[in-house]
Short mmCIF file of N, CA and C in Angstrom, two decimals:
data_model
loop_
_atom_site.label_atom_id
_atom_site.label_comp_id
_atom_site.label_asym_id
_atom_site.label_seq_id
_atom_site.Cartn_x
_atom_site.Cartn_y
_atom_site.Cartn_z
N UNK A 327 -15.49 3.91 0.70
CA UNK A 327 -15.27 4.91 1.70
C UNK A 327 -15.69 6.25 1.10
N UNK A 328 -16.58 6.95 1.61
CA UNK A 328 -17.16 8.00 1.20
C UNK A 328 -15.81 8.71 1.37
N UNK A 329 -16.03 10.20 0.54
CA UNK A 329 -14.41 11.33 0.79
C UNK A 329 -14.93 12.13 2.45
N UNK A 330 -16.43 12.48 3.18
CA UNK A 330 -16.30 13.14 3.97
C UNK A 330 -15.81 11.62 5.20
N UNK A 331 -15.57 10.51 4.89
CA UNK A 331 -15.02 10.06 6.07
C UNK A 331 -13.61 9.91 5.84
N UNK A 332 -12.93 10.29 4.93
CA UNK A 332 -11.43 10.67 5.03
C UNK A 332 -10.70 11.18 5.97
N UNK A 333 -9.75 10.46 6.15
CA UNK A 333 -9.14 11.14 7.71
C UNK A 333 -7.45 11.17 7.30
N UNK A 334 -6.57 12.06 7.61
CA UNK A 334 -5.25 12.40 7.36
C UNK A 334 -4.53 10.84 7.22
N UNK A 335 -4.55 10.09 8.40
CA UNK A 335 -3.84 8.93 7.91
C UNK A 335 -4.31 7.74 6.56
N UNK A 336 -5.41 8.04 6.14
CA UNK A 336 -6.30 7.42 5.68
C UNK A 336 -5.32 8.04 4.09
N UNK A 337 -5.48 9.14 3.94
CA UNK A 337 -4.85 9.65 3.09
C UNK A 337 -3.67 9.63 2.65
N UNK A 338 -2.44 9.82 3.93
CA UNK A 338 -1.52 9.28 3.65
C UNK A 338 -1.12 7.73 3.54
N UNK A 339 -2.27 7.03 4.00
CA UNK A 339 -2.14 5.60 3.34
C UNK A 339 -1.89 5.80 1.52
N UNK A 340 -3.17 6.34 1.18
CA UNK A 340 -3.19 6.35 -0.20
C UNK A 340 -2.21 7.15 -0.72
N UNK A 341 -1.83 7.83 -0.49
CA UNK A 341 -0.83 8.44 -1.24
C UNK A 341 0.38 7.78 -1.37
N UNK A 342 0.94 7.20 -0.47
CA UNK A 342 2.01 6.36 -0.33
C UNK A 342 1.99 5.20 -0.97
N UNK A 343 0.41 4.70 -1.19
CA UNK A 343 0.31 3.59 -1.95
C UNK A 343 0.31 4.09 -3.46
N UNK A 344 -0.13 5.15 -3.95
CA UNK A 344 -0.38 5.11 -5.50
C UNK A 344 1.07 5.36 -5.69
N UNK A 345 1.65 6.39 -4.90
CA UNK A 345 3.46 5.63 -5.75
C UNK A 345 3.81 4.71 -5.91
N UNK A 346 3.25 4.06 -4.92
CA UNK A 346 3.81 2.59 -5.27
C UNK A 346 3.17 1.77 -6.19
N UNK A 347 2.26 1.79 -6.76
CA UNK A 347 1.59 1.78 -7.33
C UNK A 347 2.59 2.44 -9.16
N UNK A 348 2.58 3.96 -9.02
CA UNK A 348 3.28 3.79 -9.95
C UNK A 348 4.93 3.00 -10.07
N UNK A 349 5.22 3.12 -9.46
CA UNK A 349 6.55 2.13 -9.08
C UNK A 349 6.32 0.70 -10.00
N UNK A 350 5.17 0.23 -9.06
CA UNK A 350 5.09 -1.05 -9.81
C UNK A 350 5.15 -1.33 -11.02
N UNK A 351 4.13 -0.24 -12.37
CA UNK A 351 4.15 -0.01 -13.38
C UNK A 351 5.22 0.21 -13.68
N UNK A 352 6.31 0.81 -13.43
CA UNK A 352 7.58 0.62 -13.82
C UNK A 352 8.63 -0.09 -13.65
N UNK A 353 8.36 -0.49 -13.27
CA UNK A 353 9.11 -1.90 -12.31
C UNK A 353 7.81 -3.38 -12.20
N UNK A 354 7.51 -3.95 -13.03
CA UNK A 354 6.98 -5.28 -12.41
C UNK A 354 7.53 -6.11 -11.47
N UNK A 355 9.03 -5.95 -11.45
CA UNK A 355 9.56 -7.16 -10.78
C UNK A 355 9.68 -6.81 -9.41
N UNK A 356 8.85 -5.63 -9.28
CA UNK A 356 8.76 -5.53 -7.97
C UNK A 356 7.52 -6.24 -7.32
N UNK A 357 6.81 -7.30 -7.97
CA UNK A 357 5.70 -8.24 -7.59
C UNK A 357 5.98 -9.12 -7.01
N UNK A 358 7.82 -9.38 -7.40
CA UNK A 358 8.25 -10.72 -7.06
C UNK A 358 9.18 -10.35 -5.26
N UNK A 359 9.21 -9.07 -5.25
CA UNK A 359 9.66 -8.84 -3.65
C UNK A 359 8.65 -8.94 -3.07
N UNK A 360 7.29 -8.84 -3.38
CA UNK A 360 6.13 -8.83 -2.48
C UNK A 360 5.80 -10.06 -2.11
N UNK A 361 5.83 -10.65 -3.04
CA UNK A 361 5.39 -12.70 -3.21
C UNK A 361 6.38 -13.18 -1.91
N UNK A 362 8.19 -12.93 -2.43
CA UNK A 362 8.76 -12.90 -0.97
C UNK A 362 8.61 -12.32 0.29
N UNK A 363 8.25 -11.60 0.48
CA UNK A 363 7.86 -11.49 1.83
C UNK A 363 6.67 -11.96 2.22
N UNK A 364 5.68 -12.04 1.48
CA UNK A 364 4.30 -12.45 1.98
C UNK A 364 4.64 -13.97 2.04
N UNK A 365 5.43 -14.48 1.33
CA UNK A 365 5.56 -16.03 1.61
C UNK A 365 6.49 -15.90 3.22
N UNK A 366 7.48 -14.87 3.45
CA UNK A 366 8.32 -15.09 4.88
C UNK A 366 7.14 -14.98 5.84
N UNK A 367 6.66 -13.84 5.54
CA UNK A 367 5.38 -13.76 6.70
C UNK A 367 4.59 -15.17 7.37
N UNK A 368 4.09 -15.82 5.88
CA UNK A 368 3.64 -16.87 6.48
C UNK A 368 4.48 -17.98 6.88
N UNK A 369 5.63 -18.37 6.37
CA UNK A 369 6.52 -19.04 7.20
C UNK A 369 7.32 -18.77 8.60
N UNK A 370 7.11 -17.67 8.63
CA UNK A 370 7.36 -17.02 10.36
C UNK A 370 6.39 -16.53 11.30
N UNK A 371 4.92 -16.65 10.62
CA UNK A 371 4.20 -16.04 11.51
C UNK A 371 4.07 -14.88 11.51
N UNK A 372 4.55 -13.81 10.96
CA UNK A 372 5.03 -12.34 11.57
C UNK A 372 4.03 -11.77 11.61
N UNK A 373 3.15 -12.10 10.12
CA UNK A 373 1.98 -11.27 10.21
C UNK A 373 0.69 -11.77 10.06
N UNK A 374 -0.24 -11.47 11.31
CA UNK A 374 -1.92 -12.24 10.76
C UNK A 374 -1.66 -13.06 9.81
N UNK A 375 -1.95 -14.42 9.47
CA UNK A 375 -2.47 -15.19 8.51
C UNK A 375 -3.25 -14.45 7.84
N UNK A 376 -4.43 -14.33 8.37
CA UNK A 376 -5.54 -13.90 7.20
C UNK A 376 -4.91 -12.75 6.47
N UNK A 377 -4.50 -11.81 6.90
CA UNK A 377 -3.55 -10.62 5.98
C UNK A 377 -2.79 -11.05 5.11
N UNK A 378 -1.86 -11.76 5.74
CA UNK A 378 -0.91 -12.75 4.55
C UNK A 378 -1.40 -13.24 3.51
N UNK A 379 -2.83 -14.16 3.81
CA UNK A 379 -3.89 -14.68 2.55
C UNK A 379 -3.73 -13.98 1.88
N UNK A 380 -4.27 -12.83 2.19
CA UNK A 380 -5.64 -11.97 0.97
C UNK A 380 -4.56 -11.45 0.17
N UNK A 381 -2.88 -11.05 0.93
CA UNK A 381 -2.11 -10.43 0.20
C UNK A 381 -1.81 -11.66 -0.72
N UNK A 382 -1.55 -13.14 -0.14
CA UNK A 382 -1.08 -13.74 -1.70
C UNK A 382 -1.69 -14.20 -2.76
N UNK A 383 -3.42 -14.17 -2.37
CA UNK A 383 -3.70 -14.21 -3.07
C UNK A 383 -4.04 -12.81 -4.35
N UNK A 384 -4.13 -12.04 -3.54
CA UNK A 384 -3.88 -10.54 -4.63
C UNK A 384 -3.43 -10.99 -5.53
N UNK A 385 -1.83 -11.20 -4.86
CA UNK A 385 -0.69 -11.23 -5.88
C UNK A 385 -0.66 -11.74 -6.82
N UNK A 386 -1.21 -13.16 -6.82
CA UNK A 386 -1.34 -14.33 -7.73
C UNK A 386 -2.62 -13.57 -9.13
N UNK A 387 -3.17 -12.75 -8.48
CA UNK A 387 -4.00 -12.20 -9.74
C UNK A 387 -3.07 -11.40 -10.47
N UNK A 388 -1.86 -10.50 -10.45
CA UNK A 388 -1.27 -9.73 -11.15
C UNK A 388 -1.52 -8.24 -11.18
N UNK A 389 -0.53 -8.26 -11.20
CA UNK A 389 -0.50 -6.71 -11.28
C UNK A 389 -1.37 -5.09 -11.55
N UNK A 390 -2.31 -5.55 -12.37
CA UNK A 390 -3.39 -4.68 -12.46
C UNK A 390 -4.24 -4.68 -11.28
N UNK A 391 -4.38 -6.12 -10.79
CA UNK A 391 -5.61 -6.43 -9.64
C UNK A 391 -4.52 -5.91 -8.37
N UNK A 392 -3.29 -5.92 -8.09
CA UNK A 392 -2.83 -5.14 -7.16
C UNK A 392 -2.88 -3.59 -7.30
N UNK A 393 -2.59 -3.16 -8.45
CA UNK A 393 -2.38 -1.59 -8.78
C UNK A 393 -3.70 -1.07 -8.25
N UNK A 394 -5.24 -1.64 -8.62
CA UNK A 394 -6.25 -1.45 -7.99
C UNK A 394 -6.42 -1.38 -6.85
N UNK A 395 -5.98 -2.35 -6.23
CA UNK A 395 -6.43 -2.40 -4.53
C UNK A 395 -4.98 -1.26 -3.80
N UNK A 396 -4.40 -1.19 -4.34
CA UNK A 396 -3.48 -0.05 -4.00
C UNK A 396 -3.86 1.49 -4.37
N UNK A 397 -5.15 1.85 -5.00
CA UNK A 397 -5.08 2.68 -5.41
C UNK A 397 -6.87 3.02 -4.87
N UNK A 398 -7.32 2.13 -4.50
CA UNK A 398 -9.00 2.64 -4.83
C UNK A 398 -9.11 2.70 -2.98
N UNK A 399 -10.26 3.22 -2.79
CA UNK A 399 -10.53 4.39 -1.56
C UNK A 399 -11.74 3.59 -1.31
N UNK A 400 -11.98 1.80 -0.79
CA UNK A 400 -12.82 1.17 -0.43
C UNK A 400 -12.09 0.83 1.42
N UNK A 401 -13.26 0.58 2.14
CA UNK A 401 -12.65 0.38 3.50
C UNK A 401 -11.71 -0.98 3.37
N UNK A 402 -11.85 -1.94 2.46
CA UNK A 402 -11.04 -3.12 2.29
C UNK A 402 -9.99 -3.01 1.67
N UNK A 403 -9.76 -1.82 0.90
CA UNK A 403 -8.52 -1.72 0.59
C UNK A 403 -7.80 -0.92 1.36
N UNK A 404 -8.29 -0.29 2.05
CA UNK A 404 -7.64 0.60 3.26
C UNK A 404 -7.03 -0.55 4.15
N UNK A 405 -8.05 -1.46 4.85
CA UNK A 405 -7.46 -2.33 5.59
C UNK A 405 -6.27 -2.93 4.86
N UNK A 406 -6.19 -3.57 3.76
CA UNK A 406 -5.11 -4.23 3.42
C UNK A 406 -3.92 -3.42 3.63
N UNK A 407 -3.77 -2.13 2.90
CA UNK A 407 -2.74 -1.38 3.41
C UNK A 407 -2.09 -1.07 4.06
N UNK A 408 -3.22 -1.49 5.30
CA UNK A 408 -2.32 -1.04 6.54
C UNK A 408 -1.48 -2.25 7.14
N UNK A 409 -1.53 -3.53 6.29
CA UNK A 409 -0.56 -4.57 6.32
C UNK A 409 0.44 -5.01 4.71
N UNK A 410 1.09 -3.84 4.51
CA UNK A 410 1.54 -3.60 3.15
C UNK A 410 2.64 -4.68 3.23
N UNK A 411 3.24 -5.44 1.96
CA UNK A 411 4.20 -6.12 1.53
C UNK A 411 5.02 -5.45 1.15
N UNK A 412 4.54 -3.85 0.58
CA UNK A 412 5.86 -3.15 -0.33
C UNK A 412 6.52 -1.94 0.79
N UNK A 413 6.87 -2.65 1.66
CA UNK A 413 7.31 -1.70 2.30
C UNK A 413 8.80 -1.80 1.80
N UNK A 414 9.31 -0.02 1.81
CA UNK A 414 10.67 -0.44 1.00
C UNK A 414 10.62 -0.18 -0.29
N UNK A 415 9.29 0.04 -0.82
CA UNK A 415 9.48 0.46 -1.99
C UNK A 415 9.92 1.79 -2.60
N UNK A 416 9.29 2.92 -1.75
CA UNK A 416 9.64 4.18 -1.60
C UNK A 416 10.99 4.32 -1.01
N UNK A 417 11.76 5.45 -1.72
CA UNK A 417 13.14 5.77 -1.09
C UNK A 417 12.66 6.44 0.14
N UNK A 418 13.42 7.17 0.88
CA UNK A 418 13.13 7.79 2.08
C UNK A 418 13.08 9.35 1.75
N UNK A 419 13.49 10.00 0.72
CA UNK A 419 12.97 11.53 0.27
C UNK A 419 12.20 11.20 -0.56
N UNK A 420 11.62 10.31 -1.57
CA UNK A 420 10.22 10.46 -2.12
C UNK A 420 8.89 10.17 -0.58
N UNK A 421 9.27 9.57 0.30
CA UNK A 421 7.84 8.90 1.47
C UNK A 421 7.61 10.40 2.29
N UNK A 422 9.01 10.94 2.19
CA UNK A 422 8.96 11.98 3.31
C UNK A 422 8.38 13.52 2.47
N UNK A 423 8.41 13.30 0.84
CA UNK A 423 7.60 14.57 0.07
C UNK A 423 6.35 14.23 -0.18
N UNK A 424 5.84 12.88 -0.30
CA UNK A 424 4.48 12.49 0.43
C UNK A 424 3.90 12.89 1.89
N UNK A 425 4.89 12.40 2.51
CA UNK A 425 4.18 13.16 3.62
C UNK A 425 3.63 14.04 4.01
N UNK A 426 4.98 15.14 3.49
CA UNK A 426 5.17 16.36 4.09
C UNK A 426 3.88 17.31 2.82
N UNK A 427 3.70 16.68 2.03
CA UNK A 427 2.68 17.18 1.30
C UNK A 427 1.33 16.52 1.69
N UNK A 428 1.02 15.19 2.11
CA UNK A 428 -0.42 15.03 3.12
C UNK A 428 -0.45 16.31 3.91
N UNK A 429 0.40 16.59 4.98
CA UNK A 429 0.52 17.77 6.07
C UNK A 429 0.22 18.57 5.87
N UNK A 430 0.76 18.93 4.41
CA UNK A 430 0.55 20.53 4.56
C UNK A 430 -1.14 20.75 4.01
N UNK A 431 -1.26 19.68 3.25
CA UNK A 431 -2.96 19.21 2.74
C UNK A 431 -3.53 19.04 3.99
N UNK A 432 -3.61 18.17 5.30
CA UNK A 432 -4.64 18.18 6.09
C UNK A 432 -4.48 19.59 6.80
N UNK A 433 -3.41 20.11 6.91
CA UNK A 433 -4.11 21.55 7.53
C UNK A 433 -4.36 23.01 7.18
N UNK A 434 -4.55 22.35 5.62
CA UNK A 434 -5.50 23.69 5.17
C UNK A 434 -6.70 23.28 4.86
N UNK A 435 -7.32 22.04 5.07
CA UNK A 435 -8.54 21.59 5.28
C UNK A 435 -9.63 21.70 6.37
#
């Protein structure tokens, strides 16, 4: 994804993901809440199959190969994001000083 096709939500995807991202690094065993839900997903249906795939199989590569796709600014990792496993990882005043700092970033742009 080139940076002039960046778009505010696009951004706050990523931003929300590289915390989590660092999160993970501090926490590994937060790989093993993701594995669970991506396994409920596919036992309930909840979410696209094919999304579910690509997420378990991510997973099964480890942690570096997730920290990547959580972090890099390709249109395929954008898509994945927008069907995240780690939801929940962020408290609700770290997502909302992400935010509120995308905001105040897209409109002085």
């Amino acid at each position: 994804m080139k940076p002039e096709e960046t778009r505010p939500e696009i951004e706050r995807s990523l931003a929300l993901h590289r915390e989590v991202a660092v999160r993970l690094r501090e926490d590994p065993d937060l790989l093993a809440v993701a594995i669970d839900r991506v396994d409920r997903w596919l036992d309930e249906g909840s979410v696209e199959s094919s999304w579910a795939l690509a997420w378990k199989r991510l997973l099964a590569e480890g942690l570096d190969s997730v920290v990547s796709v959580l972090t890099e600014q390709s249109q395929s990792a954008h898509d994945l994001r927008q069907v995240s496993p780690f939801a929940g990882v962020l408290d609700p005043r770290t997502r909302w000083r992400i935010l509120r700092a995308c905001s105040a970033q897209a409109s002085t742009s």
